[in-house]
Amino acid sequence: MSKKISLVLGCSGQDGALLSLSLLKQNHEVVGTSRKIEKDKLSKIINHSILGIDKDIRVVNCDITNFDEISNLIEKYKPSEVYNLAAQSSVGKSFEYPQETLKSIVNVTLNLLEVSRQVGYNGNLFFAGSSEVFGDTKSKATIEHKQKPVSPYGIAKQTSLNLVKSYRELYNLNCITGILFNHESPLRSKNFVTQKIITEALLCRKNKLHKLRLGNLNIERDWGWAEEFIDGFQLMNRSVNLKDQIVCTGRPTKLKKFVSIVFQKLNLNWRDHVVLEPNFFRKGEIKKSYGDPWQMKNDLNWEAKVNLETIIEKLIEFKINSCK
Ligand code: NDP
Ligand code: GDR
């Protein structure tokens, strides 16, 4: 029997790399897109090297906002599943680069949906949505929670969510959005606060005078473990009853608490090292963001099992080993 083919837009990022590994383990052929890979194919994608999948995944350089380029990919590979994970994914940077952010999210979503509609693609399409669409959550966010995005990134993800829903309802496309809360792994870049804290806390252990500069420590986030979120994406995309879902742990934690656990695990006192940096306070900051995991558990029997302490231990362990 020929292998199933999966197409992963944004295969070089944290989720793209982890998802590709998972699909390869299930004997899928994985075709991924990246702007990083040069036409000569000699350039390496760091996350693929870390996971040891460089040689197993077919990475193509593709302008995913271009109709013909996406259309050619779908026609050539006829994937059974498509995952759109590509995005300028930093909320903070979206204030500096709103045009790029909207283009990478809204234009790409619309392009993939339009191609699918026009070529009559009937495979399954998963789109990475974001908890940022809700803004502040007053209670655990369900799919019905009021939406009040406060960043260009959140606005882009809200538009993408609405587009996917319309194409599902108007044209019967098999497309869904996973509304994803924060999920972490060692593949995260230092743009994101969890990797920044782990990396810098280890520097503090080496050099007692080292300082870690952070923004608002009072924000609360629902941090999960990326590897298990990837399983959720696949369950959603293969579900008989295709619908948008909230993917989260349901457990909010203050950033201050996250910092204190990291430093405590390294036998340090975070108060000796952390300095508040007003420039890192965001305009339009979301104070508390957490979701309701009930629907995913009920519909797909998916739940986040890895708790925050374990996430932190895994992140520290990976960083220490990679620095040896
Ligand atoms: P990453 O930032 O790690 O990866 C993003 C991917 O998008 C990269 O492969 C990159 O590919 C591609 N990309 C970046 N900028 C652009 C651009 N301007 N145009 C086209 N492609 C671009 O993100 P994650 O893996 O963490 O997240 C995956 C998806 O899930 C994203 O859509 C993100 O917004 C969403 N999400 C993530 C959450 C999380 O906690 N991780 C939570 C909620 C939503 P390359 O540079 O190789 O072209
Ligand atoms: P977020 O992740 O904006 O939630 O987006 P990030 O790790 O950047 O910020 C989390 C929270 O920490 C606060 N913060 C800082 N953040 C960064 N990056 N650096 C700092 O020094 C710092 N100090 C405090 C932030 O203000 C914020 O409140 C992630 C991305 O994966 C998105 O793509 C995704 O949609 C959301 O999660 C859900």
GROMACS .gro file of C-alpha atoms and ligand atoms in nm:
model
  410
    1MET     CA    1   0.000   0.000   0.000
    2SER     CA    2   0.135   0.347  -0.083
    3LYS     CA    3   0.218   0.577   0.209
    4LYS     CA    4  -0.021   0.849   0.318
    5ILE     CA    5   0.116   1.195   0.243
    6SER     CA    6   0.081   1.484   0.488
    7LEU     CA    7   0.156   1.844   0.400
    8VAL     CA    8   0.285   2.067   0.683
    9LEU     CA    9   0.304   2.441   0.620
   10GLY     CA   10   0.557   2.587   0.863
   11CYS     CA   11   0.741   2.257   0.918
   12SER     CA   12   1.054   2.423   1.057
   13GLY     CA   13   0.893   2.572   1.369
   14GLN     CA   14   0.838   2.410   1.707
   15ASP     CA   15   0.504   2.249   1.621
   16GLY     CA   16   0.588   2.181   1.257
   17ALA     CA   17   0.900   1.986   1.350
   18LEU     CA   18   0.730   1.789   1.631
   19LEU     CA   19   0.428   1.713   1.413
   20SER     CA   20   0.650   1.601   1.124
   21LEU     CA   21   0.834   1.364   1.356
   22SER     CA   22   0.505   1.223   1.482
   23LEU     CA   23   0.369   1.175   1.126
   24LEU     CA   24   0.692   1.008   1.012
   25LYS     CA   25   0.667   0.766   1.305
   26GLN     CA   26   0.320   0.675   1.176
   27ASN     CA   27   0.478   0.594   0.839
   28HIS     CA   28   0.337   0.901   0.662
   29GLU     CA   29   0.542   1.071   0.394
   30VAL     CA   30   0.586   1.431   0.509
   31VAL     CA   31   0.614   1.725   0.273
   32GLY     CA   32   0.682   2.052   0.451
   33THR     CA   33   0.720   2.415   0.352
   34SER     CA   34   0.978   2.661   0.477
   35ARG     CA   35   1.118   2.991   0.360
   36LYS     CA   36   1.451   2.892   0.515
   37ILE     CA   37   1.540   2.611   0.282
   38GLU     CA   38   1.732   2.739  -0.019
   39LYS     CA   39   1.675   2.614  -0.369
   40ASP     CA   40   2.005   2.420  -0.339
   41LYS     CA   41   1.851   2.229  -0.042
   42LEU     CA   42   2.187   2.245   0.139
   43SER     CA   43   2.066   2.465   0.419
   44LYS     CA   44   1.965   2.283   0.738
   45ILE     CA   45   1.666   2.337   0.957
   46ILE     CA   46   1.785   2.336   1.314
   47ASN     CA   47   1.470   2.180   1.466
   48HIS     CA   48   1.486   1.895   1.213
   49SER     CA   49   1.850   1.831   1.303
   50ILE     CA   50   1.764   1.826   1.675
   51LEU     CA   51   1.489   1.569   1.611
   52GLY     CA   52   1.700   1.374   1.360
   53ILE     CA   53   1.444   1.403   1.076
   54ASP     CA   54   1.654   1.601   0.825
   55LYS     CA   55   1.678   1.316   0.583
   56ASP     CA   56   1.324   1.186   0.623
   57ILE     CA   57   1.118   1.495   0.550
   58ARG     CA   58   1.083   1.656   0.208
   59VAL     CA   59   1.113   2.031   0.262
   60VAL     CA   60   1.013   2.263  -0.020
   61ASN     CA   61   1.072   2.634  -0.052
   62CYS     CA   62   0.731   2.780  -0.122
   63ASP     CA   63   0.561   3.118  -0.108
   64ILE     CA   64   0.254   3.002   0.076
   65THR     CA   65   0.068   3.324   0.002
   66ASN     CA   66   0.090   3.243  -0.369
   67PHE     CA   67  -0.212   3.064  -0.519
   68ASP     CA   68  -0.023   2.872  -0.789
   69GLU     CA   69   0.252   2.754  -0.556
   70ILE     CA   70   0.006   2.604  -0.305
   71SER     CA   71  -0.213   2.470  -0.584
   72ASN     CA   72   0.089   2.295  -0.741
   73LEU     CA   73   0.182   2.139  -0.406
   74ILE     CA   74  -0.169   2.002  -0.350
   75GLU     CA   75  -0.199   1.874  -0.709
   76LYS     CA   76   0.150   1.719  -0.705
   77TYR     CA   77   0.140   1.543  -0.367
   78LYS     CA   78  -0.236   1.492  -0.316
   79PRO     CA   79  -0.193   1.493   0.064
   80SER     CA   80  -0.454   1.319   0.275
   81GLU     CA   81  -0.399   1.577   0.550
   82VAL     CA   82  -0.278   1.935   0.554
   83TYR     CA   83  -0.163   2.125   0.864
   84ASN     CA   84  -0.119   2.502   0.843
   85LEU     CA   85   0.120   2.593   1.125
   86ALA     CA   86   0.301   2.877   0.947
   87ALA     CA   87   0.282   3.223   1.102
   88GLN     CA   88   0.480   3.513   1.233
   89SER     CA   89   0.395   3.366   1.572
   90SER     CA   90   0.530   3.619   1.822
   91VAL     CA   91   0.258   3.832   1.978
   92GLY     CA   92   0.518   4.088   2.092
   93LYS     CA   93   0.667   4.122   1.742
   94SER     CA   94   0.322   4.161   1.587
   95PHE     CA   95   0.310   4.516   1.728
   96GLU     CA   96   0.633   4.595   1.540
   97TYR     CA   97   0.547   4.403   1.222
   98PRO     CA   98   0.168   4.410   1.183
   99GLN     CA   99   0.171   4.380   0.803
  100GLU     CA  100   0.397   4.074   0.799
  101THR     CA  101   0.192   3.920   1.079
  102LEU     CA  102  -0.141   3.964   0.902
  103LYS     CA  103   0.002   3.849   0.570
  104SER     CA  104   0.152   3.535   0.720
  105ILE     CA  105  -0.174   3.443   0.894
  106VAL     CA  106  -0.473   3.588   0.708
  107ASN     CA  107  -0.339   3.571   0.351
  108VAL     CA  108  -0.200   3.220   0.400
  109THR     CA  109  -0.526   3.091   0.551
  110LEU     CA  110  -0.733   3.244   0.274
  111ASN     CA  111  -0.495   3.120   0.006
  112LEU     CA  112  -0.503   2.762   0.132
  113LEU     CA  113  -0.883   2.769   0.164
  114GLU     CA  114  -0.932   2.923  -0.180
  115VAL     CA  115  -0.696   2.675  -0.347
  116SER     CA  116  -0.877   2.390  -0.173
  117ARG     CA  117  -1.215   2.520  -0.285
  118GLN     CA  118  -1.108   2.579  -0.643
  119VAL     CA  119  -0.926   2.249  -0.696
  120GLY     CA  120  -1.197   2.056  -0.508
  121TYR     CA  121  -0.955   1.932  -0.241
  122ASN     CA  122  -1.139   1.693  -0.010
  123GLY     CA  123  -0.863   1.599   0.236
  124ASN     CA  124  -0.855   1.737   0.590
  125LEU     CA  125  -0.718   2.082   0.670
  126PHE     CA  126  -0.603   2.181   1.019
  127PHE     CA  127  -0.533   2.547   1.101
  128ALA     CA  128  -0.338   2.659   1.408
  129GLY     CA  129  -0.553   2.916   1.586
  130SER     CA  130  -0.470   3.092   1.909
  131SER     CA  131  -0.605   3.170   2.254
  132GLU     CA  132  -0.506   3.530   2.173
  133VAL     CA  133  -0.845   3.563   1.999
  134PHE     CA  134  -1.012   3.578   2.342
  135GLY     CA  135  -0.801   3.849   2.498
  136ASP     CA  136  -0.840   3.834   2.876
  137THR     CA  137  -1.032   3.530   2.993
  138LYS     CA  138  -1.260   3.592   3.289
  139SER     CA  139  -1.327   3.219   3.323
  140LYS     CA  140  -1.194   2.904   3.150
  141ALA     CA  141  -1.243   2.982   2.779
  142THR     CA  142  -1.476   2.754   2.589
  143ILE     CA  143  -1.540   2.793   2.216
  144GLU     CA  144  -1.826   3.033   2.301
  145HIS     CA  145  -1.611   3.269   2.511
  146LYS     CA  146  -1.629   3.635   2.406
  147GLN     CA  147  -1.353   3.728   2.159
  148LYS     CA  148  -1.157   4.048   2.219
  149PRO     CA  149  -0.811   4.022   2.063
  150VAL     CA  150  -0.571   4.297   2.172
  151SER     CA  151  -0.277   4.254   1.932
  152PRO     CA  152  -0.234   4.250   1.553
  153TYR     CA  153  -0.148   3.880   1.595
  154GLY     CA  154  -0.471   3.809   1.784
  155ILE     CA  155  -0.676   4.000   1.525
  156ALA     CA  156  -0.513   3.800   1.245
  157LYS     CA  157  -0.588   3.470   1.422
  158GLN     CA  158  -0.949   3.579   1.477
  159THR     CA  159  -0.988   3.652   1.104
  160SER     CA  160  -0.831   3.316   1.019
  161LEU     CA  161  -1.069   3.140   1.259
  162ASN     CA  162  -1.370   3.308   1.095
  163LEU     CA  163  -1.249   3.229   0.743
  164VAL     CA  164  -1.202   2.860   0.822
  165LYS     CA  165  -1.548   2.841   0.978
  166SER     CA  166  -1.708   3.011   0.675
  167TYR     CA  167  -1.538   2.782   0.425
  168ARG     CA  168  -1.648   2.479   0.627
  169GLU     CA  169  -2.007   2.599   0.636
  170LEU     CA  170  -2.034   2.757   0.289
  171TYR     CA  171  -1.833   2.511   0.081
  172ASN     CA  172  -1.825   2.196   0.295
  173LEU     CA  173  -1.447   2.198   0.311
  174ASN     CA  174  -1.302   1.961   0.571
  175CYS     CA  175  -1.132   2.243   0.758
  176ILE     CA  176  -1.102   2.315   1.128
  177THR     CA  177  -0.914   2.539   1.369
  178GLY     CA  178  -0.745   2.428   1.689
  179ILE     CA  179  -0.760   2.723   1.927
  180LEU     CA  180  -0.426   2.663   2.092
  181PHE     CA  181  -0.312   2.789   2.430
  182ASN     CA  182   0.062   2.828   2.503
  183HIS     CA  183   0.256   2.506   2.459
  184GLU     CA  184   0.627   2.472   2.509
  185SER     CA  185   0.924   2.252   2.424
  186PRO     CA  186   1.301   2.285   2.389
  187LEU     CA  187   1.239   2.376   2.022
  188ARG     CA  188   1.093   2.715   2.116
  189SER     CA  189   1.309   3.014   2.024
  190LYS     CA  190   1.430   3.265   2.286
  191ASN     CA  191   1.166   3.506   2.157
  192PHE     CA  192   0.929   3.329   2.392
  193VAL     CA  193   0.942   3.375   2.762
  194THR     CA  194   0.982   3.013   2.875
  195GLN     CA  195   1.300   2.951   2.673
  196LYS     CA  196   1.434   3.291   2.767
  197ILE     CA  197   1.390   3.214   3.138
  198ILE     CA  198   1.550   2.868   3.119
  199THR     CA  199   1.848   2.990   2.915
  200GLU     CA  200   1.913   3.294   3.131
  201ALA     CA  201   1.856   3.113   3.462
  202LEU     CA  202   2.131   2.870   3.365
  203LEU     CA  203   2.357   3.170   3.296
  204CYS     CA  204   2.269   3.300   3.644
  205ARG     CA  205   2.383   2.968   3.790
  206LYS     CA  206   2.720   3.010   3.616
  207ASN     CA  207   2.759   3.377   3.696
  208LYS     CA  208   2.601   3.494   4.022
  209LEU     CA  209   2.596   3.853   3.894
  210HIS     CA  210   2.395   3.772   3.580
  211LYS     CA  211   2.055   3.943   3.554
  212LEU     CA  212   1.739   3.821   3.381
  213ARG     CA  213   1.533   4.111   3.244
  214LEU     CA  214   1.161   4.041   3.218
  215GLY     CA  215   0.837   4.228   3.161
  216ASN     CA  216   0.513   4.176   3.351
  217LEU     CA  217   0.553   3.891   3.603
  218ASN     CA  218   0.186   3.900   3.707
  219ILE     CA  219   0.042   3.767   3.381
  220GLU     CA  220  -0.108   3.417   3.389
  221ARG     CA  221  -0.086   3.162   3.110
  222ASP     CA  222  -0.211   2.807   3.051
  223TRP     CA  223   0.123   2.644   2.963
  224GLY     CA  224   0.121   2.295   2.813
  225TRP     CA  225   0.367   2.049   2.662
  226ALA     CA  226   0.391   2.079   2.282
  227GLU     CA  227   0.452   1.710   2.214
  228GLU     CA  228   0.111   1.613   2.347
  229PHE     CA  229  -0.063   1.910   2.181
  230ILE     CA  230   0.055   1.770   1.845
  231ASP     CA  231  -0.144   1.452   1.917
  232GLY     CA  232  -0.449   1.672   1.974
  233PHE     CA  233  -0.405   1.838   1.631
  234GLN     CA  234  -0.406   1.500   1.459
  235LEU     CA  235  -0.706   1.371   1.652
  236MET     CA  236  -0.899   1.683   1.555
  237ASN     CA  237  -0.799   1.661   1.189
  238ARG     CA  238  -0.898   1.294   1.164
  239SER     CA  239  -1.219   1.324   1.360
  240VAL     CA  240  -1.546   1.213   1.195
  241ASN     CA  241  -1.720   1.517   1.341
  242LEU     CA  242  -1.493   1.803   1.229
  243LYS     CA  243  -1.519   2.101   1.462
  244ASP     CA  244  -1.309   2.377   1.612
  245GLN     CA  245  -1.167   2.288   1.951
  246ILE     CA  246  -0.988   2.450   2.243
  247VAL     CA  247  -0.650   2.285   2.308
  248CYS     CA  248  -0.525   2.367   2.657
  249THR     CA  249  -0.443   2.227   2.999
  250GLY     CA  250  -0.702   2.430   3.191
  251ARG     CA  251  -0.437   2.521   3.453
  252PRO     CA  252  -0.329   2.888   3.464
  253THR     CA  253   0.000   2.986   3.632
  254LYS     CA  254   0.150   3.327   3.705
  255LEU     CA  255   0.476   3.405   3.526
  256LYS     CA  256   0.627   3.486   3.868
  257LYS     CA  257   0.550   3.129   3.979
  258PHE     CA  258   0.705   2.987   3.658
  259VAL     CA  259   1.022   3.190   3.724
  260SER     CA  260   1.040   3.088   4.088
  261ILE     CA  261   1.009   2.715   4.006
  262VAL     CA  262   1.289   2.739   3.747
  263PHE     CA  263   1.527   2.916   3.986
  264GLN     CA  264   1.435   2.689   4.275
  265LYS     CA  265   1.520   2.383   4.062
  266LEU     CA  266   1.862   2.538   4.002
  267ASN     CA  267   1.907   2.614   4.374
  268LEU     CA  268   1.889   2.989   4.313
  269ASN     CA  269   1.669   3.266   4.450
  270TRP     CA  270   1.497   3.436   4.156
  271ARG     CA  271   1.479   3.766   4.348
  272ASP     CA  272   1.861   3.790   4.333
  273HIS     CA  273   1.858   3.783   3.952
  274VAL     CA  274   1.531   3.906   3.801
  275VAL     CA  275   1.509   4.270   3.701
  276LEU     CA  276   1.186   4.426   3.573
  277GLU     CA  277   1.233   4.583   3.230
  278PRO     CA  278   0.960   4.837   3.146
  279ASN     CA  279   1.034   4.800   2.772
  280PHE     CA  280   0.918   4.438   2.789
  281PHE     CA  281   0.573   4.532   2.922
  282ARG     CA  282   0.335   4.496   2.626
  283LYS     CA  283   0.072   4.738   2.523
  284GLY     CA  284  -0.250   4.544   2.507
  285GLU     CA  285  -0.120   4.282   2.751
  286ILE     CA  286  -0.347   3.989   2.830
  287LYS     CA  287  -0.342   3.944   3.206
  288LYS     CA  288  -0.495   3.600   3.235
  289SER     CA  289  -0.543   3.341   2.963
  290TYR     CA  290  -0.670   2.992   3.031
  291GLY     CA  291  -0.898   2.750   2.857
  292ASP     CA  292  -1.151   2.479   2.925
  293PRO     CA  293  -1.016   2.137   2.824
  294TRP     CA  294  -1.351   1.959   2.873
  295GLN     CA  295  -1.466   1.948   2.508
  296MET     CA  296  -1.145   1.787   2.380
  297LYS     CA  297  -1.164   1.525   2.653
  298ASN     CA  298  -1.531   1.459   2.587
  299ASP     CA  299  -1.513   1.446   2.205
  300LEU     CA  300  -1.166   1.307   2.137
  301ASN     CA  301  -1.050   1.169   2.471
  302TRP     CA  302  -0.752   1.407   2.457
  303GLU     CA  303  -0.620   1.578   2.767
  304ALA     CA  304  -0.294   1.743   2.869
  305LYS     CA  305  -0.118   1.508   3.109
  306VAL     CA  306   0.223   1.674   3.154
  307ASN     CA  307   0.213   1.922   3.442
  308LEU     CA  308   0.407   2.248   3.470
  309GLU     CA  309   0.675   2.114   3.709
  310THR     CA  310   0.752   1.835   3.464
  311ILE     CA  311   0.756   2.077   3.170
  312ILE     CA  312   1.011   2.291   3.352
  313GLU     CA  313   1.224   1.990   3.446
  314LYS     CA  314   1.224   1.868   3.084
  315LEU     CA  315   1.319   2.213   2.951
  316ILE     CA  316   1.606   2.248   3.200
  317GLU     CA  317   1.732   1.897   3.134
  318PHE     CA  318   1.736   1.947   2.757
  319LYS     CA  319   1.918   2.281   2.786
  320ILE     CA  320   2.182   2.139   3.021
  321ASN     CA  321   2.242   1.841   2.792
  322SER     CA  322   2.260   2.053   2.478
  323CYS     CA  323   2.522   2.280   2.639
  324LYS     CA  324   2.754   1.987   2.730
  325NDP     P1  325   0.709   2.890   1.530
  325NDP     O1  326   0.732   3.036   1.536
  325NDP     O2  327   0.803   2.799   1.599
  325NDP     O3  328   0.702   2.844   1.377
  325NDP     C1  329   0.634   2.920   1.284
  325NDP     C2  330   0.653   2.867   1.143
  325NDP     O4  331   0.595   2.962   1.055
  325NDP     C3  332   0.797   2.848   1.104
  325NDP     O5  333   0.809   2.718   1.049
  325NDP     C4  334   0.823   2.954   0.997
  325NDP     O6  335   0.881   2.891   0.883
  325NDP     C5  336   0.685   3.000   0.953
  325NDP     N1  337   0.681   3.146   0.939
  325NDP     C6  338   0.725   3.239   1.025
  325NDP     N2  339   0.704   3.363   0.977
  325NDP     C7  340   0.645   3.346   0.858
  325NDP     C8  341   0.600   3.436   0.758
  325NDP     N3  342   0.612   3.569   0.771
  325NDP     N4  343   0.544   3.385   0.644
  325NDP     C9  344   0.533   3.252   0.629
  325NDP     N5  345   0.576   3.161   0.720
  325NDP    C10  346   0.630   3.209   0.832
  325NDP     O7  347   0.558   2.864   1.582
  325NDP     P2  348   0.500   2.741   1.662
  325NDP     O8  349   0.547   2.617   1.602
  325NDP     O9  350   0.516   2.766   1.806
  325NDP    O10  351   0.343   2.759   1.633
  325NDP    C11  352   0.281   2.693   1.524
  325NDP    C12  353   0.149   2.762   1.495
  325NDP    O11  354   0.066   2.757   1.610
  325NDP    C13  355   0.163   2.911   1.460
  325NDP    O12  356   0.064   2.940   1.366
  325NDP    C14  357   0.132   2.982   1.590
  325NDP    O13  358   0.081   3.110   1.565
  325NDP    C15  359   0.029   2.888   1.650
  325NDP     N6  360   0.022   2.889   1.795
  325NDP    C16  361   0.128   2.846   1.867
  325NDP    C17  362   0.119   2.840   2.005
  325NDP    C18  363   0.233   2.795   2.089
  325NDP    O14  364   0.223   2.807   2.214
  325NDP     N7  365   0.341   2.743   2.033
  325NDP    C19  366  -0.008   2.874   2.076
  325NDP    C20  367  -0.109   2.923   1.987
  325NDP    C21  368  -0.095   2.926   1.853
  325NDP     P3  369   1.010   2.941   0.800
  325NDP    O15  370   1.073   3.054   0.878
  325NDP    O16  371   1.094   2.818   0.793
  325NDP    O17  372   0.953   2.979   0.670
  326GDR     P1  373   0.273   3.466   2.406
  326GDR     O1  374   0.413   3.404   2.446
  326GDR     O2  375   0.278   3.611   2.381
  326GDR     O3  376   0.173   3.419   2.510
  326GDR     O4  377   0.245   3.394   2.267
  326GDR     P2  378   0.541   3.471   2.511
  326GDR     O5  379   0.620   3.359   2.566
  326GDR     O6  380   0.610   3.564   2.417
  326GDR     O7  381   0.481   3.561   2.629
  326GDR     C1  382   0.411   3.505   2.739
  326GDR     C2  383   0.385   3.613   2.839
  326GDR     O8  384   0.506   3.647   2.907
  326GDR     C3  385   0.515   3.788   2.917
  326GDR     N1  386   0.655   3.832   2.928
  326GDR     C4  387   0.748   3.814   2.834
  326GDR     N2  388   0.742   3.758   2.711
  326GDR     C5  389   0.856   3.753   2.637
  326GDR     N3  390   0.852   3.695   2.515
  326GDR     N4  391   0.974   3.804   2.684
  326GDR     C6  392   0.985   3.865   2.807
  326GDR     O9  393   1.092   3.910   2.847
  326GDR     C7  394   0.867   3.868   2.887
  326GDR     N5  395   0.840   3.916   3.010
  326GDR     C8  396   0.710   3.892   3.033
  326GDR     C9  397   0.448   3.838   2.790
  326GDR    O10  398   0.414   3.973   2.801
  326GDR    C10  399   0.329   3.742   2.782
  326GDR    O11  400   0.226   3.788   2.864
  326GDR    C11  401   0.260   3.254   2.251
  326GDR    C12  402   0.292   3.229   2.104
  326GDR    O12  403   0.322   3.093   2.087
  326GDR    C13  404   0.174   3.264   2.016
  326GDR    O13  405   0.200   3.221   1.883
  326GDR    C14  406   0.049   3.195   2.070
  326GDR    O14  407  -0.063   3.226   1.994
  326GDR    C15  408   0.026   3.230   2.217
  326GDR    O15  409   0.140   3.190   2.290
  326GDR    C16  410  -0.093   3.156   2.275
   0.00000   0.00000   0.00000
